Coordinates of C-alpha atoms in Angstrom, one line a residue:
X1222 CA -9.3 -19.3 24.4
X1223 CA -5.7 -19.7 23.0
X1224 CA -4.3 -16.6 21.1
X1225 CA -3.1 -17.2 17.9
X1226 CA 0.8 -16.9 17.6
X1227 CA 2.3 -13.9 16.2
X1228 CA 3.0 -13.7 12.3
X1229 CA 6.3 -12.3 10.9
X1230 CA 4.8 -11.1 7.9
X1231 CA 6.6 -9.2 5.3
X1232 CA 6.0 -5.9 4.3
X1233 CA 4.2 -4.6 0.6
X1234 CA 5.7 -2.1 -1.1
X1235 CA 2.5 -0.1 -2.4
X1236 CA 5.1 1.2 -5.1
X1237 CA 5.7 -2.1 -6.7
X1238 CA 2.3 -3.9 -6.0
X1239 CA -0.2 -4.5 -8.6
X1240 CA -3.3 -2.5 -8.4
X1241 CA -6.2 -4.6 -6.9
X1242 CA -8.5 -4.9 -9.4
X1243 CA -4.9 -6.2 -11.8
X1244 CA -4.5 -8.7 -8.5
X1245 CA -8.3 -9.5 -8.6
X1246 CA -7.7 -10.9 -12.1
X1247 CA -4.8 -13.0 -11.5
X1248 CA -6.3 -14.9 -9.1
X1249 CA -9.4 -15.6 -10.9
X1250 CA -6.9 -17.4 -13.3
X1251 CA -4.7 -19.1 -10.6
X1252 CA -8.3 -20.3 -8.9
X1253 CA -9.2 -21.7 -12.3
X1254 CA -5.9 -23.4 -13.5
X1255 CA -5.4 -26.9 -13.5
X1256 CA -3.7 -27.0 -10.0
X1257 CA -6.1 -25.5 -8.1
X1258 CA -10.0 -26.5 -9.9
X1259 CA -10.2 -29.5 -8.0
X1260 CA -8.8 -28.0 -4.2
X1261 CA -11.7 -26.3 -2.9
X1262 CA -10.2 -25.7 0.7
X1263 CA -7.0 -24.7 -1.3
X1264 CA -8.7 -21.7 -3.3
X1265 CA -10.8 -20.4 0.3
X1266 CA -7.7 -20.2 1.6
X1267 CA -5.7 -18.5 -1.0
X1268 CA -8.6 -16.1 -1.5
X1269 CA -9.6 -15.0 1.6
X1270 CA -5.8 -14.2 2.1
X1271 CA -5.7 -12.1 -1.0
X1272 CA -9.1 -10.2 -0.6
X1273 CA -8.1 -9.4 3.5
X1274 CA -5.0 -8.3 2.2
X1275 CA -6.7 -6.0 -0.7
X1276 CA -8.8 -4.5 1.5
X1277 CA -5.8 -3.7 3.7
X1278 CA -6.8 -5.7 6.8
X1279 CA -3.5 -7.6 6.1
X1280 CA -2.6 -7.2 9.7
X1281 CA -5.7 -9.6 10.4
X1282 CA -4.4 -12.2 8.7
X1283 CA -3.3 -15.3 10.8
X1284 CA -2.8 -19.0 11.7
X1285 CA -6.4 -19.0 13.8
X1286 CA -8.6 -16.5 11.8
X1287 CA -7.9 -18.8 8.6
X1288 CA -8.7 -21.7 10.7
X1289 CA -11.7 -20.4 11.9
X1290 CA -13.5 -19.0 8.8
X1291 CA -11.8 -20.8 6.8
X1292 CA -11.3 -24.4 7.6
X1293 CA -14.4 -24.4 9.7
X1294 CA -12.3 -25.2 13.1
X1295 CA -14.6 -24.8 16.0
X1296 CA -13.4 -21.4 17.7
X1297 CA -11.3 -23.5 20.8
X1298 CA -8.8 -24.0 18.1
X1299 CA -5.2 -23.8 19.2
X1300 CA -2.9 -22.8 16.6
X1301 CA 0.0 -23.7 19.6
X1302 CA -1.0 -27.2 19.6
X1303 CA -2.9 -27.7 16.0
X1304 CA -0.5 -27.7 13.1
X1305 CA -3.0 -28.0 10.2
X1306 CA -2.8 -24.5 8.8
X1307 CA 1.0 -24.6 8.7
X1308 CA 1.1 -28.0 6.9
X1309 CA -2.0 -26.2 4.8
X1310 CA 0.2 -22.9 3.8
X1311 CA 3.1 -25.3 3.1
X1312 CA 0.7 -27.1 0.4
X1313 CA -0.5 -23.8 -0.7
X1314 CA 3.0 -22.9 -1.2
X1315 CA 3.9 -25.9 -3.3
X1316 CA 0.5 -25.3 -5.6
X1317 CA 0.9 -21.5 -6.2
X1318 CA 5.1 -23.1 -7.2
X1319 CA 3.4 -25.4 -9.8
X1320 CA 1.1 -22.9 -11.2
X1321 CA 3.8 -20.7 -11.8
X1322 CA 5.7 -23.6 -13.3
X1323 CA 3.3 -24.7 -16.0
X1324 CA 0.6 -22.6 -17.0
X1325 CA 1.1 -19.7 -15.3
X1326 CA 5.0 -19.4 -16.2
X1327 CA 3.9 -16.4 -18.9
X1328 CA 2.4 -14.5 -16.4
X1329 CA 3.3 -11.0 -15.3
X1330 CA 1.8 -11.2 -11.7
X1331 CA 3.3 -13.1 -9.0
X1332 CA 1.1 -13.9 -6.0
X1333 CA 3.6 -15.2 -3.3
X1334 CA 3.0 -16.7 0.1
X1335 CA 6.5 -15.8 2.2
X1336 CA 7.6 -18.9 4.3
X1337 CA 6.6 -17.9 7.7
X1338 CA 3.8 -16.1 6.8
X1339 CA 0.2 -16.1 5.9
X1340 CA -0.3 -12.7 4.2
X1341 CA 0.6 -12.7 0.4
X1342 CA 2.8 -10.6 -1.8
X1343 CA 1.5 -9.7 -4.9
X1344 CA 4.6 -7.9 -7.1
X1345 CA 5.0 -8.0 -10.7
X1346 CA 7.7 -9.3 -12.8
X1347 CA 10.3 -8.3 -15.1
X1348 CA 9.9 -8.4 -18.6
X1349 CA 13.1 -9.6 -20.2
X1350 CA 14.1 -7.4 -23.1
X1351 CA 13.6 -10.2 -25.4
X1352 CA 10.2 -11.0 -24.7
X1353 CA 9.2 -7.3 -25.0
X1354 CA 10.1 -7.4 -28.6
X1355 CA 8.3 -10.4 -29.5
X1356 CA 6.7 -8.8 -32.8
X1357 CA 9.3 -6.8 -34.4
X1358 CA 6.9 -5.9 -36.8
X1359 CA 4.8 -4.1 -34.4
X1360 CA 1.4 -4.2 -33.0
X1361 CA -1.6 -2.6 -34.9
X1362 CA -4.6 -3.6 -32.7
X1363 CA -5.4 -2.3 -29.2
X1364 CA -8.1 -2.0 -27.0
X1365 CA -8.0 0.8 -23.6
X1366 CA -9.6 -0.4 -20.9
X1367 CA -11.6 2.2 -18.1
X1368 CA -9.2 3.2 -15.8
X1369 CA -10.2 2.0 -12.2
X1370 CA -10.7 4.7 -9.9
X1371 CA -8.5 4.6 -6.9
X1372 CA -9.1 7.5 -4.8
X1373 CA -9.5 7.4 -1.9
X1374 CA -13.3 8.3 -1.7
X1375 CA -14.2 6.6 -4.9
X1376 CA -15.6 9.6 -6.6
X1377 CA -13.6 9.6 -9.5
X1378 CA -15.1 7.4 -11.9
X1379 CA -16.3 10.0 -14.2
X1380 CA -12.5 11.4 -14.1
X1381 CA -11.2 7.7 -14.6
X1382 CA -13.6 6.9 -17.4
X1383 CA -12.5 10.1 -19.2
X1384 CA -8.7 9.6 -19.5
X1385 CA -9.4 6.6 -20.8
X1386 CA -11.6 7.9 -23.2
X1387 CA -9.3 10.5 -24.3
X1388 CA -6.1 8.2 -24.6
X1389 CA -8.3 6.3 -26.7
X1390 CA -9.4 8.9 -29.3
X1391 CA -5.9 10.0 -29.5
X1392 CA -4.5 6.7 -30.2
X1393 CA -7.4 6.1 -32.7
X1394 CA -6.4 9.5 -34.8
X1395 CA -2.6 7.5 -35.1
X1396 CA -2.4 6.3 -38.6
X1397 CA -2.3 2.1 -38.9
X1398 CA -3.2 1.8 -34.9
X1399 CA -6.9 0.3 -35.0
X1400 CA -8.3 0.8 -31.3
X1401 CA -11.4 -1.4 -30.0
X1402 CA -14.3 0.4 -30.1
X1403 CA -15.4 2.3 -26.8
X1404 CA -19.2 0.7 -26.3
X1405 CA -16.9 -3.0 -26.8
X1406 CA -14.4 -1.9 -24.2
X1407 CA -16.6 -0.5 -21.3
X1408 CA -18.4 -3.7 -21.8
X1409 CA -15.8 -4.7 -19.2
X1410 CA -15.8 -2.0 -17.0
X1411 CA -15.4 -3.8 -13.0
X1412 CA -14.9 -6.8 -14.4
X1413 CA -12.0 -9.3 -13.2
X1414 CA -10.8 -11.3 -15.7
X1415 CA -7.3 -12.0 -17.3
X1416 CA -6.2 -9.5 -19.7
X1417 CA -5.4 -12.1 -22.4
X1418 CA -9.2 -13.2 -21.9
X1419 CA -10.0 -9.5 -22.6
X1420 CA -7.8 -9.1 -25.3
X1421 CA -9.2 -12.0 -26.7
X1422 CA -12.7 -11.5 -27.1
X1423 CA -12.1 -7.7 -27.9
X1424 CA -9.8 -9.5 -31.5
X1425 CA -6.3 -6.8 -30.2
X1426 CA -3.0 -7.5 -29.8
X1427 CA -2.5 -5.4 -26.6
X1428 CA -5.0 -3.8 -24.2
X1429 CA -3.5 -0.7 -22.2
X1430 CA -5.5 -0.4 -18.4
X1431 CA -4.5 1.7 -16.0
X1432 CA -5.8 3.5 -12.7
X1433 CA -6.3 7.0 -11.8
X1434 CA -5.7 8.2 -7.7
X1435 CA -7.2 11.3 -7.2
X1436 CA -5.7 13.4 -3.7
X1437 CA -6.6 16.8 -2.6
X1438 CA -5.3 18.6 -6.4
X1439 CA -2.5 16.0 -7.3
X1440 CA -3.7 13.4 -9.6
X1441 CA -1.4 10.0 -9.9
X1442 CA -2.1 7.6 -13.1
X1443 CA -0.5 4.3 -13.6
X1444 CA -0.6 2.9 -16.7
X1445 CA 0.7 -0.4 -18.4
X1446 CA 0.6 -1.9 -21.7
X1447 CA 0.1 -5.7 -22.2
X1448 CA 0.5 -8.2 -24.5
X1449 CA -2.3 -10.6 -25.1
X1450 CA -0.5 -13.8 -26.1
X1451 CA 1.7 -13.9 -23.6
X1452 CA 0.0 -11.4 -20.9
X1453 CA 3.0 -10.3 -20.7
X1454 CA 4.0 -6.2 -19.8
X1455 CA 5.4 -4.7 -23.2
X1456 CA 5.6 -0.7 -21.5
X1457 CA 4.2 0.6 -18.1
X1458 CA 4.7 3.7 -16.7
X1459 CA 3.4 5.8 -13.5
X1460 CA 2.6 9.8 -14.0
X1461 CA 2.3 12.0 -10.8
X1462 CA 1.2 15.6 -10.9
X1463 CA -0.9 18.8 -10.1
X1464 CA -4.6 18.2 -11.7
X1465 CA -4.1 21.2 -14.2
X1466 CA -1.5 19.3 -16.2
X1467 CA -4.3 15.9 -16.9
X1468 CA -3.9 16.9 -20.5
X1469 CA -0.2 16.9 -20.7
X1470 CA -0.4 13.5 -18.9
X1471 CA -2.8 12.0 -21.4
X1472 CA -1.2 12.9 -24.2
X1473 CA 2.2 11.9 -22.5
X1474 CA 0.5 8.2 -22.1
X1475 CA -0.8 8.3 -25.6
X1476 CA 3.0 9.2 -27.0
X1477 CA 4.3 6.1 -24.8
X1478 CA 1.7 3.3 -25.7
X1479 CA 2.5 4.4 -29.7
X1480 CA 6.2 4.3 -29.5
X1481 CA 5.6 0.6 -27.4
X1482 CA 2.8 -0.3 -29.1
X1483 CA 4.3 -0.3 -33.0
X1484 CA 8.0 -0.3 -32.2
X1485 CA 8.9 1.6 -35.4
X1486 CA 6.0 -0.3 -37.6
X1487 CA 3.7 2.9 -38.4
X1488 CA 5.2 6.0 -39.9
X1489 CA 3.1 8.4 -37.7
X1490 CA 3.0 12.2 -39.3
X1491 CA 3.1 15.1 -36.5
X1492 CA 1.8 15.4 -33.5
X1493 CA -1.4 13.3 -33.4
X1494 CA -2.0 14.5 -29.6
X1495 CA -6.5 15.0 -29.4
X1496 CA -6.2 18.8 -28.1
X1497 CA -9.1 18.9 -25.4
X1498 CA -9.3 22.4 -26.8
X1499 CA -9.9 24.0 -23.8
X1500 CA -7.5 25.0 -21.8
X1501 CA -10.1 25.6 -18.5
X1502 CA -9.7 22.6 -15.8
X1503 CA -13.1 23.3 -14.6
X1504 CA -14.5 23.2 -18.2
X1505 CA -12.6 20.4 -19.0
X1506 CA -14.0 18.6 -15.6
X1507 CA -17.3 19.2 -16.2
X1508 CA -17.0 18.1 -20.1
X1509 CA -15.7 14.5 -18.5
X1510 CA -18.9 14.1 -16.0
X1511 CA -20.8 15.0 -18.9
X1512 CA -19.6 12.2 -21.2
X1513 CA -19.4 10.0 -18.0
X1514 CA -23.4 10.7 -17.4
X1515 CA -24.4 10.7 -21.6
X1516 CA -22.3 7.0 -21.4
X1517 CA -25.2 6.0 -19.6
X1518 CA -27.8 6.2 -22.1
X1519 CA -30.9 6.9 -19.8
X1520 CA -32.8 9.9 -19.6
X1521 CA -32.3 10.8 -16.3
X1522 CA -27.8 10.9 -17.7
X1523 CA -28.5 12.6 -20.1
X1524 CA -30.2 15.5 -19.0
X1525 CA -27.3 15.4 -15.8
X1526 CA -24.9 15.2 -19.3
X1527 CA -26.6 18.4 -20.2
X1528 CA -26.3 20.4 -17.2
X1529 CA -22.4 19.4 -17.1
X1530 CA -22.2 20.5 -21.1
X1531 CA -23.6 23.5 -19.9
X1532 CA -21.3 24.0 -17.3
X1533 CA -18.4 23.5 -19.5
X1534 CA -19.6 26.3 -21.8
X1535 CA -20.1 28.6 -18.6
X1536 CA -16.4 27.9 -18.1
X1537 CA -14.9 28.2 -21.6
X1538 CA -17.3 29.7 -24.1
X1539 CA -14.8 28.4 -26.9
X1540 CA -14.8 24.9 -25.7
X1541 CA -16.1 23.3 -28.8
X1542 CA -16.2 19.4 -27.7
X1543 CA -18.5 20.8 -25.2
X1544 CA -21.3 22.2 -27.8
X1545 CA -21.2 18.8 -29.4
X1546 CA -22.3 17.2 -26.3
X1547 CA -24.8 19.6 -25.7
X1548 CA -26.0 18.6 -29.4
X1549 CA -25.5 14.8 -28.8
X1550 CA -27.9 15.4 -25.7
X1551 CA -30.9 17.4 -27.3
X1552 CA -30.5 14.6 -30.4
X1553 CA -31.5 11.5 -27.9
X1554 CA -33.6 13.7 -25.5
X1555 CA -35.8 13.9 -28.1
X1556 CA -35.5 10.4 -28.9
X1557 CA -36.1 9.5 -25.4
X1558 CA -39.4 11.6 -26.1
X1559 CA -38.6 14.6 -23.0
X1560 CA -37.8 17.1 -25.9
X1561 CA -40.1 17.5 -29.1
X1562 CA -38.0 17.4 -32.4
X1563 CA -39.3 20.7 -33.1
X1564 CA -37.8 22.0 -30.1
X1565 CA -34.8 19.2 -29.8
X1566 CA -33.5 19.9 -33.9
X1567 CA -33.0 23.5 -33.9
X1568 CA -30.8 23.5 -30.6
X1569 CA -28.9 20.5 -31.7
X1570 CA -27.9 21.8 -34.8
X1571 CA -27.1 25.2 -33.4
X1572 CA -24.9 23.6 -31.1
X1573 CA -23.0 21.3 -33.7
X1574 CA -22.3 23.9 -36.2
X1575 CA -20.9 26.3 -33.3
X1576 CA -18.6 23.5 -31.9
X1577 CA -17.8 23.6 -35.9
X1578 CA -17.4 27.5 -36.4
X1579 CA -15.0 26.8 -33.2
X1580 CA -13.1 24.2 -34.3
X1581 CA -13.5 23.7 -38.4
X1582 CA -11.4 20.1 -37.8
X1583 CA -13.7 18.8 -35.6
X1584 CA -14.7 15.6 -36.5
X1585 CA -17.2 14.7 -33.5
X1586 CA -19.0 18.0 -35.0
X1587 CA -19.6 16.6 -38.3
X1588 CA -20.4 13.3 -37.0
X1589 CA -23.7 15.5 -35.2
X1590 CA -24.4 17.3 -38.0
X1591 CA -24.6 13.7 -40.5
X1592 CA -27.1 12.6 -37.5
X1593 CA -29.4 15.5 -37.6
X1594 CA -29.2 15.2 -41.5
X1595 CA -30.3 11.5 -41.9
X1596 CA -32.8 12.0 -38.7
X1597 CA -34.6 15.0 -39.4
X1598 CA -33.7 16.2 -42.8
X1599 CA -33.6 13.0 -44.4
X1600 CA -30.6 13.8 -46.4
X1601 CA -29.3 10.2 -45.9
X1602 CA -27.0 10.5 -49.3
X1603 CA -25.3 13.9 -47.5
X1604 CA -25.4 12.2 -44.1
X1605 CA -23.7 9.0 -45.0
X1606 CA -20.9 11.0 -46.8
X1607 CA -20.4 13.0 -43.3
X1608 CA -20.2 9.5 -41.5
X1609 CA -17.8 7.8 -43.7
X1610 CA -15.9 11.2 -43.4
X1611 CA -15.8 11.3 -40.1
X1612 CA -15.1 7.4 -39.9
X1613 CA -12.2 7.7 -42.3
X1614 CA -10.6 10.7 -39.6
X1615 CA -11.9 8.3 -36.5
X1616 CA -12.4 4.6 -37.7
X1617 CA -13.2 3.6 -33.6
X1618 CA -15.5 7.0 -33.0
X1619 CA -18.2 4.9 -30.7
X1620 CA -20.7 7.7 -30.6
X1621 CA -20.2 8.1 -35.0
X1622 CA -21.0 4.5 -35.1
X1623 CA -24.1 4.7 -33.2
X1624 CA -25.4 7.1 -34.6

């Protein structure tokens, strides 16, 4: 059997690429476009290219593998003798050209097959200054995305999930910023569609996404800001450090995305940074599993989300966002009928008013106590002035507007 000849491929800068699920996207909207719905053998190629090269077996990509698996050549091809895939990548070329040219001419992403080669380059591009001041007004809506979880064993979900979580209850305490509600947003969580789609459904101006890389104790978050009619970048930024310092990062993002986001629209008073209030990295871990396993809204999370509350506490004793978890659990435990109320009341409101004897400005606090009022007190008059309280302080607080 002929070998297939060798590729000159270039080389992708890890640096400047895209992340894959941000690549994943694009492509669903290139595959979709005009030049490309109606050339089935044209999007098998063009996909198989970009998932071997996202799953880093770029160095497997060439002339016979894609004329095997993909063009359904019996395995005697001979890529010396058979010039189909050439004059294939040359077509392939000439579409990807045209898509760029027409409806993808707004786009931020690039997806480039190098002359010469069959393995793509995915690279971002430039936002002219112009463009990145489209609205000098400012935007007012946004919607934060989960942050995809890049490490290298995949175990950081819970981690990923919580900056974004945070970011997003620090932009929501920004006065004239109105940020998509959390239960909305995760709605999307793994799935790969164009940010202006996102934006789109979700009613914002701009969605911030990022990804988190988790390594040994150094955390690495890349985060970018985009603008949903033109899908366009509008700020991006990449934030490398020891894990300790994930609240200085967080509030560092938060800072950025406001000064991008309303470009001297709101008149912001102080620092509006959320303070984790606790200054423990363990605590603070075991606080983000929690949320990550009370997210889940099944018994069996929330009684993990418990254990993890506790943990937090064991850490930092003062850790008051930890004591309203612990009161958030015992509430739906009990409605998930494992606790009875006359065990499940006493423990959650013990918990809420300590997280509020900790920290007297904690919102998520009163926002437990209202619940417990309306649920087992039946002080709805005292429990919808809480909630509109609270909702005044957080408009976008998910687990306020659930309960």
């Amino acid at each position: 059997m002929s070998q297939p000849p060798e590729d000159h491929s270039s080389q992708i800068s890890a640096s400047d690429s895209p992340e894959p699920e941000v690549v994943r996207a694009h492509l669903e909207s290139i595959l979709k476009s005009s030049a490309f719905i109606r050339s089935e053998r044209m999007i098998r190629f063009l996909r198989f290219s970009v998932e071997e090269c996202l799953q880093e077996r770029a160095d497997q990509i060439n002339e016979y593998r894609i004329a095997v698996e993909v063009y359904d050549r019996p395995s005697s091809f001979d890529p010396h003798i058979d010039a189909t895939i050439r004059v294939e990548a040359g077509r392939l070329r000439s579409k990807l050209r045209e898509y760029y040219e027409t409806e993808g001419k707004e786009s931020a992403i690039r997806i480039d097959l190098p002359k010469g080669s069959y393995i793509p380059v995915f690279k971002r591009v430039t936002v002219p200054a112009k463009t990145i001041a489209i609205r000098e007004h400012g935007l007012k809506t946004i919607a934060v995305l989960p942050f995809a979880d890049m490490s290298p064993q995949r175990d950081q979900e819970y981690l990923s999930d919580g900056i974004a979580e945070e970011i997003m209850f620090q932009l929501s305490r920004v006065e004239g910023v109105r940020v998509a509600a959390q239960t909305s947003v995760f709605a999307f969580k793994g799935a790969y569609q164009d940010i202006r789609d996102i934006g789109k459904k979700l009613g914002v101006e701009a969605v911030l996404e990022g990804s988190v890389r988790k390594y040994q104790n150094t955390l690495r978050i890349r985060a970018q800001l985009i603008d949903v009619s033109s899908g366009l970048h509008i700020w991006s930024d990449v934030y490398e450090s020891e894990l300790e310092d994930v609240f200085k990062i967080q509030g560092e993002i938060s800072r950025s995305v406001v000064l991008a986001l309303m470009k001297g629209f709101l008149q912001t008073t102080g620092d509006h940074q959320l303070s984790p209030s606790t200054a423990s990295m363990p605590a603070y871990d075991a606080y983000l599993k929690g949320r990550f396993h009370w997210n889940r809204q099944s018994e069996d999370g929330l009684k993990m989300a418990l254990s993890e509350f506790n943990r937090a506490i064991a850490s930092d004793p003062g850790f008051a966002r930890a004591y309203v978890g612990l009161s958030d659990c015992y509430r739906l435990l009990e409605f998930w009928g494992d606790l009875s109320p006359q065990e499940a009341y006493p423990k959650a409101k013990s918990a809420a008013l300590t997280a509020l004897n900790l920290d007297s400005s904690l919102a998520e606090a009163r926002a437990s106590l209202a619940a417990l009022k309306a649920i087992y007190e039946w002080d709805w008059a005292a429990s919808e002035e809480e909630f509109l309280h609270v909702l005044r302080i957080i408009p976008n607080y998910p687990i306020g507007h659930q309960a």
